[in-house]
XYZ file of C-alpha atoms in Angstrom:
94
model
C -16.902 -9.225 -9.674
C -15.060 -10.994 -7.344
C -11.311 -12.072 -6.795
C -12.151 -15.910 -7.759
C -14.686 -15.466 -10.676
C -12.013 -13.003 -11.510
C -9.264 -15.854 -12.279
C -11.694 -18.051 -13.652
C -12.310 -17.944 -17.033
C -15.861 -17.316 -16.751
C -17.550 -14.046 -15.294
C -19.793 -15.386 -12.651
C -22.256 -13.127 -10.927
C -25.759 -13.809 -10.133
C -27.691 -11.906 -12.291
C -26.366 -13.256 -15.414
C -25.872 -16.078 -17.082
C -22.625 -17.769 -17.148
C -19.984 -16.758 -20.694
C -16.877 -17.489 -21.874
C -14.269 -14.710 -21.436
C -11.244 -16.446 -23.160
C -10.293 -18.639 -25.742
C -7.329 -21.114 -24.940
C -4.963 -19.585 -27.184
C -4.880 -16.964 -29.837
C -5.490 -17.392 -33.420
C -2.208 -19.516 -35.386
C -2.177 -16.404 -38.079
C -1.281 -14.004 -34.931
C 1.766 -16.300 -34.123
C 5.205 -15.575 -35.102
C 6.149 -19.073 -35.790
C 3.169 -19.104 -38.858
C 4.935 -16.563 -40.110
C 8.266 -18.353 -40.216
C 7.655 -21.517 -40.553
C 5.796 -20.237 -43.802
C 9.095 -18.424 -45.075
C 11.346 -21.174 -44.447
C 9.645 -23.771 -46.008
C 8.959 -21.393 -49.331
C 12.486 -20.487 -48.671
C 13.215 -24.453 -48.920
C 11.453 -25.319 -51.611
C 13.046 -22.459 -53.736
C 16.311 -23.363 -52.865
C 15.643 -27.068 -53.779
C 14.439 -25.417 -57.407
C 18.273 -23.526 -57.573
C 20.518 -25.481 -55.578
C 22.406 -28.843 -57.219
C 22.134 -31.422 -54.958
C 19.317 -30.262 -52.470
C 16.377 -32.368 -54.729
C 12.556 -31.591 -54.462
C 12.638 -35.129 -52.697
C 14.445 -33.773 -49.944
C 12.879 -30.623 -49.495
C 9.507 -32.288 -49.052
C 10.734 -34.910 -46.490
C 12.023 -31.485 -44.487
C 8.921 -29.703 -45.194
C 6.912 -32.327 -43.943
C 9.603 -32.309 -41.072
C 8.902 -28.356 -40.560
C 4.916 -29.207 -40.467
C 5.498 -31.997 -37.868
C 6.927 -29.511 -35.944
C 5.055 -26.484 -36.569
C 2.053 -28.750 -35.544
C 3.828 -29.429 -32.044
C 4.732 -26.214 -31.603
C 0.923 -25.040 -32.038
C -0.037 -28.266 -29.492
C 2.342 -26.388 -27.013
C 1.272 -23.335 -27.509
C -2.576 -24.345 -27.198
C -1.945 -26.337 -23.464
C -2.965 -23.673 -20.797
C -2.642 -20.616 -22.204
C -5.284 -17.399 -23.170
C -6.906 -15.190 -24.819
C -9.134 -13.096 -24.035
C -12.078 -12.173 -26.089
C -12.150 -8.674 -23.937
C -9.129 -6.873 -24.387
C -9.684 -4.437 -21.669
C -9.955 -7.498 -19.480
C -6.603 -7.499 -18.104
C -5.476 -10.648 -15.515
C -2.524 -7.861 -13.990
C -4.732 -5.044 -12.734
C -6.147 -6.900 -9.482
């Protein structure tokens, strides 16, 4: 394979059809912020159940807050990065 079909994100050669070696980003239950933007908000929404003066009204308006932001966070993530389906494939050993 050569150095520019390489970089692409397609293996190119002649004899075979063109395929998809990547995905743009990797799954959302891989991610780190899943993880805790699922804890806080269960955190939240506890604490709303205990805590006098932090109201279930509240801790929806900051959980929809959280998802607002999760959501961007995701968009982010998503805008020009990879995965690749081939994880011997590795960009670094040119």
């Amino acid at each position: 394979m050569t150095q520019s079909a390489r970089s692409a994100n397609y293996d190119i050669s002649p004899a075979t059809p063109r395929r998809r070696v990547s995905t743009e980003t990797k799954a959302a239950i891989k991610t780190t912020e899943l993880i805790a933007f699922v804890v806080v908000t269960v955190a939240m929404l506890i604490a709303s159940q205990i805590v006098d003066g932090f109201d279930a009204e509240q801790a929806w308006l900051y959980a929809t807050l959280l998802t607002i932001g999760y959501m961007i966070s995701r968009g982010l993530a998503k805008s020009g990065s990879r995965d690749f389906y081939d994880d011997s494939y590795d960009d670094n050993a040119r």
